[in-house]
Amino acid sequence: MGELKSLPLMSGSVELEQVEPVLYRSIIHCSGVLGDGKIRQRAREEVDDFTDSENLADFVGVRLAYKAFSSLPQHQRRLTLVGLNMSAERLFFIGHCFRSCSQVNNLAPQYAPYRSRCIVPLMNMPEFSNAFGCTAGEPMNPREKCRFWA
């Protein structure tokens, strides 16, 4: 259910203009059902298109950042901080959520809470589950994940 394959369409093409809204709605639906929806249910948040587009940006942003991280040479991906017994990969994911640590949820109402902006993209990344050894079916490693590209 949660996998959407990349589409080989040219930017500006008629096909892309017709597919973009459908793809966008599919991505938003998937993230709402398989991730953010669980958190929203607990928080009883109101959601609108702006919130959904911000959530999508969080999903895409962490994926792109991880892709850049994983493209580093192996010797750079092995660097760690002195005194921390933690891999660079784990530190990458912690860094993604670090901004949330000191924030009280005082964002404007159209934004999702910091907690969900941290957790939801990561719970849909197999790389996160692998880095932290999350068992399949645990909250941070749901069996169904949203995937927007292969």
Short mmCIF file of N, CA and C in Angstrom, two decimals:
data_model
loop_
_atom_site.label_atom_id
_atom_site.label_comp_id
_atom_site.label_asym_id
_atom_site.label_seq_id
_atom_site.Cartn_x
_atom_site.Cartn_y
_atom_site.Cartn_z
N MET A 1 0.81 -1.20 0.00
CA MET A 1 0.00 0.00 0.00
C MET A 1 0.85 1.26 0.00
N GLY A 2 1.94 1.25 0.75
CA GLY A 2 2.66 2.48 0.96
C GLY A 2 3.72 2.83 -0.06
N GLU A 3 3.87 2.10 -1.13
CA GLU A 3 4.97 2.37 -2.05
C GLU A 3 4.50 3.08 -3.31
N LEU A 4 5.16 4.17 -3.63
CA LEU A 4 4.90 4.89 -4.87
C LEU A 4 6.20 4.92 -5.65
N LYS A 5 6.18 4.44 -6.86
CA LYS A 5 7.40 4.39 -7.68
C LYS A 5 7.64 5.73 -8.36
N SER A 6 8.88 5.98 -8.68
CA SER A 6 9.22 7.18 -9.44
C SER A 6 8.61 7.09 -10.83
N LEU A 7 8.22 8.22 -11.36
CA LEU A 7 7.63 8.25 -12.69
C LEU A 7 8.59 8.92 -13.67
N PRO A 8 8.86 8.30 -14.81
CA PRO A 8 9.80 8.87 -15.78
C PRO A 8 9.12 9.91 -16.67
N LEU A 9 8.71 11.02 -16.10
CA LEU A 9 8.03 12.06 -16.86
C LEU A 9 8.90 13.30 -16.92
N MET A 10 8.79 14.02 -18.00
CA MET A 10 9.59 15.22 -18.19
C MET A 10 8.90 16.40 -17.50
N SER A 11 9.66 17.24 -16.83
CA SER A 11 9.12 18.42 -16.19
C SER A 11 8.43 19.30 -17.23
N GLY A 12 7.25 19.79 -16.89
CA GLY A 12 6.50 20.65 -17.79
C GLY A 12 5.65 19.90 -18.79
N SER A 13 5.72 18.58 -18.81
CA SER A 13 4.93 17.81 -19.77
C SER A 13 3.47 17.76 -19.33
N VAL A 14 2.59 17.54 -20.29
CA VAL A 14 1.16 17.42 -20.00
C VAL A 14 0.93 16.26 -19.05
N GLU A 15 1.64 15.15 -19.28
CA GLU A 15 1.47 13.99 -18.42
C GLU A 15 1.84 14.31 -16.98
N LEU A 16 2.95 15.03 -16.78
CA LEU A 16 3.38 15.37 -15.44
C LEU A 16 2.36 16.29 -14.77
N GLU A 17 1.84 17.26 -15.50
CA GLU A 17 0.85 18.16 -14.93
C GLU A 17 -0.39 17.40 -14.50
N GLN A 18 -0.73 16.32 -15.19
CA GLN A 18 -1.90 15.52 -14.82
C GLN A 18 -1.58 14.58 -13.67
N VAL A 19 -0.35 14.11 -13.58
CA VAL A 19 0.03 13.14 -12.56
C VAL A 19 0.36 13.81 -11.23
N GLU A 20 0.97 14.99 -11.26
CA GLU A 20 1.42 15.63 -10.03
C GLU A 20 0.34 15.71 -8.96
N PRO A 21 -0.89 16.21 -9.26
CA PRO A 21 -1.90 16.27 -8.21
C PRO A 21 -2.28 14.90 -7.67
N VAL A 22 -2.34 13.90 -8.53
CA VAL A 22 -2.69 12.55 -8.10
C VAL A 22 -1.58 11.99 -7.21
N LEU A 23 -0.33 12.16 -7.63
CA LEU A 23 0.80 11.69 -6.85
C LEU A 23 0.85 12.40 -5.50
N TYR A 24 0.66 13.70 -5.51
CA TYR A 24 0.66 14.49 -4.27
C TYR A 24 -0.40 13.97 -3.32
N ARG A 25 -1.62 13.78 -3.80
CA ARG A 25 -2.70 13.28 -2.94
C ARG A 25 -2.38 11.89 -2.40
N SER A 26 -1.76 11.05 -3.22
CA SER A 26 -1.39 9.71 -2.77
C SER A 26 -0.36 9.77 -1.65
N ILE A 27 0.61 10.64 -1.82
CA ILE A 27 1.65 10.79 -0.80
C ILE A 27 1.04 11.31 0.50
N ILE A 28 0.20 12.31 0.40
CA ILE A 28 -0.43 12.88 1.59
C ILE A 28 -1.31 11.84 2.28
N HIS A 29 -2.07 11.08 1.49
CA HIS A 29 -2.92 10.04 2.06
C HIS A 29 -2.08 9.01 2.79
N CYS A 30 -1.02 8.56 2.16
CA CYS A 30 -0.16 7.55 2.77
C CYS A 30 0.44 8.06 4.07
N SER A 31 0.97 9.26 4.07
CA SER A 31 1.59 9.77 5.29
C SER A 31 0.55 10.00 6.37
N GLY A 32 -0.67 10.35 6.00
CA GLY A 32 -1.73 10.54 6.99
C GLY A 32 -2.20 9.24 7.58
N VAL A 33 -2.28 8.20 6.76
CA VAL A 33 -2.78 6.91 7.21
C VAL A 33 -1.70 6.13 7.95
N LEU A 34 -0.49 6.11 7.41
CA LEU A 34 0.55 5.23 7.95
C LEU A 34 1.48 5.91 8.95
N GLY A 35 1.36 7.16 9.16
CA GLY A 35 2.30 7.79 10.08
C GLY A 35 1.65 8.87 10.90
N ASP A 36 1.56 10.01 10.31
CA ASP A 36 1.07 11.20 10.97
C ASP A 36 -0.34 11.02 11.49
N GLY A 37 -1.16 10.23 10.80
CA GLY A 37 -2.54 10.03 11.21
C GLY A 37 -2.65 9.48 12.61
N LYS A 38 -1.76 8.58 12.99
CA LYS A 38 -1.78 8.00 14.33
C LYS A 38 -1.49 9.08 15.36
N ILE A 39 -0.52 9.92 15.07
CA ILE A 39 -0.16 10.98 16.00
C ILE A 39 -1.27 12.03 16.03
N ARG A 40 -1.81 12.37 14.86
CA ARG A 40 -2.89 13.36 14.81
C ARG A 40 -4.10 12.89 15.58
N GLN A 41 -4.42 11.58 15.49
CA GLN A 41 -5.56 11.06 16.23
C GLN A 41 -5.39 11.32 17.71
N ARG A 42 -4.20 11.07 18.21
CA ARG A 42 -3.96 11.28 19.63
C ARG A 42 -4.04 12.76 19.98
N ALA A 43 -3.53 13.61 19.12
CA ALA A 43 -3.50 15.04 19.40
C ALA A 43 -4.78 15.75 18.97
N ARG A 44 -5.62 15.07 18.21
CA ARG A 44 -6.87 15.63 17.67
C ARG A 44 -6.60 16.94 16.92
N GLU A 45 -5.60 16.91 16.08
CA GLU A 45 -5.23 18.09 15.30
C GLU A 45 -6.19 18.30 14.13
N GLU A 46 -6.32 19.53 13.77
CA GLU A 46 -7.00 19.86 12.52
C GLU A 46 -5.92 19.93 11.45
N VAL A 47 -6.22 19.40 10.28
CA VAL A 47 -5.23 19.34 9.22
C VAL A 47 -5.79 20.03 7.98
N ASP A 48 -4.93 20.75 7.28
CA ASP A 48 -5.34 21.38 6.03
C ASP A 48 -4.24 21.16 5.00
N ASP A 49 -4.44 21.72 3.80
CA ASP A 49 -3.46 21.52 2.73
C ASP A 49 -2.09 22.09 3.09
N PHE A 50 -2.06 23.21 3.81
CA PHE A 50 -0.77 23.80 4.18
C PHE A 50 0.00 22.84 5.09
N THR A 51 -0.69 22.29 6.10
CA THR A 51 -0.05 21.34 7.01
C THR A 51 0.47 20.14 6.23
N ASP A 52 -0.37 19.63 5.32
CA ASP A 52 0.05 18.48 4.53
C ASP A 52 1.29 18.80 3.69
N SER A 53 1.34 20.00 3.11
CA SER A 53 2.51 20.33 2.29
C SER A 53 3.76 20.48 3.17
N GLU A 54 3.60 20.98 4.39
CA GLU A 54 4.74 21.06 5.31
C GLU A 54 5.20 19.67 5.71
N ASN A 55 4.26 18.77 5.97
CA ASN A 55 4.62 17.39 6.32
C ASN A 55 5.35 16.72 5.16
N LEU A 56 4.88 16.96 3.95
CA LEU A 56 5.53 16.40 2.78
C LEU A 56 6.97 16.93 2.68
N ALA A 57 7.14 18.21 2.95
CA ALA A 57 8.49 18.80 2.93
C ALA A 57 9.39 18.13 3.95
N ASP A 58 8.84 17.79 5.12
CA ASP A 58 9.64 17.08 6.14
C ASP A 58 10.05 15.70 5.63
N PHE A 59 9.12 14.98 5.01
CA PHE A 59 9.42 13.65 4.46
C PHE A 59 10.54 13.75 3.42
N VAL A 60 10.35 14.64 2.47
CA VAL A 60 11.30 14.77 1.36
C VAL A 60 12.65 15.30 1.86
N GLY A 61 12.60 16.27 2.75
CA GLY A 61 13.84 16.87 3.25
C GLY A 61 14.76 15.88 3.94
N VAL A 62 14.21 15.07 4.83
CA VAL A 62 15.07 14.11 5.54
C VAL A 62 15.57 13.02 4.59
N ARG A 63 14.75 12.65 3.61
CA ARG A 63 15.18 11.66 2.61
C ARG A 63 16.36 12.19 1.79
N LEU A 64 16.24 13.44 1.34
CA LEU A 64 17.31 14.04 0.55
C LEU A 64 18.58 14.21 1.38
N ALA A 65 18.42 14.65 2.62
CA ALA A 65 19.58 14.81 3.50
C ALA A 65 20.25 13.46 3.75
N TYR A 66 19.44 12.42 3.95
CA TYR A 66 20.02 11.09 4.17
C TYR A 66 20.74 10.59 2.92
N LYS A 67 20.15 10.87 1.77
CA LYS A 67 20.81 10.46 0.52
C LYS A 67 22.18 11.14 0.40
N ALA A 68 22.24 12.42 0.75
CA ALA A 68 23.52 13.14 0.72
C ALA A 68 24.49 12.54 1.73
N PHE A 69 24.01 12.25 2.93
CA PHE A 69 24.85 11.63 3.97
C PHE A 69 25.39 10.29 3.49
N SER A 70 24.52 9.47 2.93
CA SER A 70 24.94 8.12 2.53
C SER A 70 25.85 8.13 1.30
N SER A 71 25.90 9.26 0.59
CA SER A 71 26.80 9.35 -0.56
C SER A 71 28.22 9.77 -0.16
N LEU A 72 28.41 10.10 1.11
CA LEU A 72 29.75 10.44 1.58
C LEU A 72 30.66 9.22 1.49
N PRO A 73 31.95 9.44 1.31
CA PRO A 73 32.87 8.30 1.33
C PRO A 73 32.76 7.56 2.68
N GLN A 74 32.99 6.27 2.64
CA GLN A 74 32.84 5.42 3.83
C GLN A 74 33.61 5.96 5.03
N HIS A 75 34.84 6.45 4.81
CA HIS A 75 35.64 6.93 5.95
C HIS A 75 34.99 8.14 6.63
N GLN A 76 34.25 8.95 5.87
CA GLN A 76 33.56 10.10 6.47
C GLN A 76 32.28 9.66 7.19
N ARG A 77 31.63 8.62 6.69
CA ARG A 77 30.42 8.12 7.35
C ARG A 77 30.73 7.38 8.64
N ARG A 78 31.98 7.07 8.87
CA ARG A 78 32.37 6.38 10.10
C ARG A 78 32.78 7.34 11.20
N LEU A 79 32.87 8.62 10.92
CA LEU A 79 33.27 9.60 11.93
C LEU A 79 32.21 9.67 13.03
N THR A 80 32.66 9.82 14.26
CA THR A 80 31.74 9.94 15.39
C THR A 80 32.22 11.06 16.30
N LEU A 81 31.45 11.35 17.32
CA LEU A 81 31.84 12.35 18.30
C LEU A 81 32.55 11.67 19.46
N VAL A 82 33.63 12.26 19.89
CA VAL A 82 34.40 11.71 21.00
C VAL A 82 33.50 11.63 22.24
N GLY A 83 33.54 10.50 22.90
CA GLY A 83 32.76 10.34 24.13
C GLY A 83 31.37 9.76 23.91
N LEU A 84 30.92 9.74 22.67
CA LEU A 84 29.61 9.15 22.38
C LEU A 84 29.82 7.81 21.70
N ASN A 85 29.21 6.81 22.22
CA ASN A 85 29.29 5.49 21.61
C ASN A 85 28.12 5.35 20.64
N MET A 86 28.18 6.13 19.56
CA MET A 86 27.07 6.17 18.62
C MET A 86 27.61 6.32 17.20
N SER A 87 27.02 5.58 16.28
CA SER A 87 27.46 5.65 14.89
C SER A 87 27.09 7.00 14.27
N ALA A 88 27.78 7.35 13.21
CA ALA A 88 27.47 8.58 12.48
C ALA A 88 26.05 8.52 11.93
N GLU A 89 25.61 7.33 11.54
CA GLU A 89 24.25 7.19 11.02
C GLU A 89 23.22 7.51 12.10
N ARG A 90 23.41 7.00 13.29
CA ARG A 90 22.50 7.34 14.39
C ARG A 90 22.54 8.83 14.68
N LEU A 91 23.73 9.40 14.67
CA LEU A 91 23.86 10.84 14.91
C LEU A 91 23.14 11.65 13.84
N PHE A 92 23.14 11.16 12.61
CA PHE A 92 22.41 11.84 11.54
C PHE A 92 20.93 11.95 11.92
N PHE A 93 20.33 10.84 12.33
CA PHE A 93 18.91 10.84 12.67
C PHE A 93 18.62 11.67 13.91
N ILE A 94 19.50 11.61 14.89
CA ILE A 94 19.33 12.44 16.08
C ILE A 94 19.41 13.91 15.70
N GLY A 95 20.34 14.24 14.82
CA GLY A 95 20.46 15.62 14.36
C GLY A 95 19.21 16.11 13.66
N HIS A 96 18.54 15.22 12.94
CA HIS A 96 17.29 15.60 12.27
C HIS A 96 16.25 16.07 13.28
N CYS A 97 16.20 15.44 14.43
CA CYS A 97 15.18 15.76 15.43
C CYS A 97 15.65 16.75 16.48
N PHE A 98 16.92 17.10 16.46
CA PHE A 98 17.49 17.95 17.50
C PHE A 98 16.73 19.26 17.68
N ARG A 99 16.30 19.85 16.60
CA ARG A 99 15.58 21.14 16.68
C ARG A 99 14.32 21.01 17.52
N SER A 100 13.78 19.80 17.61
CA SER A 100 12.55 19.57 18.35
C SER A 100 12.77 19.54 19.86
N CYS A 101 13.98 19.25 20.28
CA CYS A 101 14.25 19.02 21.71
C CYS A 101 13.93 20.23 22.58
N SER A 102 14.27 21.40 22.12
CA SER A 102 14.08 22.58 22.95
C SER A 102 12.81 23.35 22.61
N GLN A 103 12.04 22.83 21.69
CA GLN A 103 10.85 23.55 21.25
C GLN A 103 9.61 23.10 22.02
N VAL A 104 8.88 24.06 22.49
CA VAL A 104 7.55 23.79 23.01
C VAL A 104 6.68 23.87 21.77
N ASN A 105 5.59 23.14 21.76
CA ASN A 105 4.78 23.16 20.54
C ASN A 105 3.99 24.46 20.45
N ASN A 106 4.70 25.54 20.16
CA ASN A 106 4.06 26.84 20.03
C ASN A 106 4.07 27.32 18.58
N LEU A 107 4.14 26.38 17.66
CA LEU A 107 4.07 26.73 16.25
C LEU A 107 2.67 27.24 15.93
N ALA A 108 2.57 27.95 14.85
CA ALA A 108 1.25 28.35 14.38
C ALA A 108 0.42 27.10 14.15
N PRO A 109 -0.90 27.18 14.30
CA PRO A 109 -1.74 25.99 14.24
C PRO A 109 -1.65 25.21 12.93
N GLN A 110 -1.22 25.85 11.85
CA GLN A 110 -1.17 25.13 10.58
C GLN A 110 0.01 24.17 10.48
N TYR A 111 0.93 24.21 11.44
CA TYR A 111 2.06 23.30 11.44
C TYR A 111 1.78 22.11 12.34
N ALA A 112 2.28 20.95 11.93
CA ALA A 112 2.19 19.77 12.79
C ALA A 112 3.11 19.98 13.99
N PRO A 113 2.82 19.31 15.11
CA PRO A 113 3.70 19.45 16.28
C PRO A 113 5.13 19.01 15.94
N TYR A 114 6.10 19.61 16.62
CA TYR A 114 7.50 19.23 16.38
C TYR A 114 7.69 17.74 16.52
N ARG A 115 7.03 17.15 17.50
CA ARG A 115 7.19 15.71 17.74
C ARG A 115 6.85 14.91 16.49
N SER A 116 5.74 15.22 15.85
CA SER A 116 5.37 14.45 14.66
C SER A 116 6.25 14.81 13.48
N ARG A 117 6.75 16.04 13.42
CA ARG A 117 7.64 16.43 12.32
C ARG A 117 8.97 15.70 12.43
N CYS A 118 9.33 15.28 13.61
CA CYS A 118 10.54 14.48 13.83
C CYS A 118 10.24 13.01 13.57
N ILE A 119 9.23 12.49 14.24
CA ILE A 119 8.98 11.04 14.28
C ILE A 119 8.45 10.47 12.97
N VAL A 120 7.46 11.11 12.38
CA VAL A 120 6.77 10.50 11.25
C VAL A 120 7.69 10.22 10.05
N PRO A 121 8.51 11.17 9.62
CA PRO A 121 9.40 10.81 8.50
C PRO A 121 10.34 9.65 8.85
N LEU A 122 10.85 9.64 10.09
CA LEU A 122 11.81 8.60 10.47
C LEU A 122 11.16 7.23 10.59
N MET A 123 9.93 7.17 11.09
CA MET A 123 9.29 5.86 11.24
C MET A 123 8.98 5.23 9.89
N ASN A 124 9.06 6.01 8.83
CA ASN A 124 8.82 5.51 7.48
C ASN A 124 10.12 5.25 6.71
N MET A 125 11.24 5.34 7.40
CA MET A 125 12.54 5.11 6.76
C MET A 125 13.15 3.80 7.27
N PRO A 126 13.29 2.80 6.41
CA PRO A 126 13.94 1.56 6.84
C PRO A 126 15.36 1.81 7.37
N GLU A 127 16.03 2.81 6.85
CA GLU A 127 17.39 3.13 7.29
C GLU A 127 17.41 3.49 8.78
N PHE A 128 16.38 4.21 9.23
CA PHE A 128 16.29 4.56 10.65
C PHE A 128 16.11 3.30 11.49
N SER A 129 15.17 2.45 11.08
CA SER A 129 14.90 1.21 11.81
C SER A 129 16.15 0.34 11.89
N ASN A 130 16.89 0.27 10.79
CA ASN A 130 18.13 -0.52 10.78
C ASN A 130 19.18 0.08 11.71
N ALA A 131 19.32 1.40 11.67
CA ALA A 131 20.35 2.06 12.48
C ALA A 131 20.11 1.87 13.98
N PHE A 132 18.85 1.85 14.38
CA PHE A 132 18.53 1.74 15.80
C PHE A 132 18.05 0.34 16.21
N GLY A 133 18.00 -0.58 15.26
CA GLY A 133 17.61 -1.95 15.58
C GLY A 133 16.16 -2.09 16.02
N CYS A 134 15.27 -1.30 15.43
CA CYS A 134 13.85 -1.38 15.78
C CYS A 134 13.24 -2.64 15.18
N THR A 135 12.55 -3.40 15.99
CA THR A 135 11.89 -4.62 15.54
C THR A 135 10.68 -4.26 14.68
N ALA A 136 10.45 -5.05 13.64
CA ALA A 136 9.28 -4.82 12.77
C ALA A 136 8.01 -4.86 13.61
N GLY A 137 7.13 -3.91 13.36
CA GLY A 137 5.87 -3.83 14.07
C GLY A 137 5.90 -2.89 15.27
N GLU A 138 7.10 -2.46 15.69
CA GLU A 138 7.21 -1.48 16.77
C GLU A 138 6.77 -0.11 16.23
N PRO A 139 6.41 0.82 17.13
CA PRO A 139 5.95 2.13 16.66
C PRO A 139 6.92 2.84 15.71
N MET A 140 8.23 2.71 15.93
CA MET A 140 9.19 3.38 15.06
C MET A 140 9.60 2.52 13.87
N ASN A 141 8.97 1.36 13.71
CA ASN A 141 9.23 0.51 12.55
C ASN A 141 7.94 -0.21 12.16
N PRO A 142 6.93 0.56 11.72
CA PRO A 142 5.67 -0.09 11.33
C PRO A 142 5.90 -1.02 10.13
N ARG A 143 5.08 -2.04 10.06
CA ARG A 143 5.22 -3.00 8.96
C ARG A 143 4.92 -2.35 7.61
N GLU A 144 3.98 -1.44 7.57
CA GLU A 144 3.68 -0.70 6.34
C GLU A 144 4.31 0.68 6.45
N LYS A 145 5.05 1.05 5.43
CA LYS A 145 5.71 2.35 5.41
C LYS A 145 5.33 3.10 4.13
N CYS A 146 5.36 4.41 4.22
CA CYS A 146 5.18 5.24 3.02
C CYS A 146 6.53 5.33 2.32
N ARG A 147 6.55 5.00 1.05
CA ARG A 147 7.76 5.15 0.23
C ARG A 147 7.36 5.91 -1.02
N PHE A 148 8.07 6.98 -1.29
CA PHE A 148 7.70 7.84 -2.40
C PHE A 148 8.57 7.66 -3.62
N TRP A 149 9.65 6.96 -3.49
CA TRP A 149 10.49 6.64 -4.63
C TRP A 149 11.29 5.42 -4.26
N ALA A 150 11.77 4.74 -5.31
CA ALA A 150 12.52 3.49 -5.08
C ALA A 150 13.92 3.78 -4.62
#
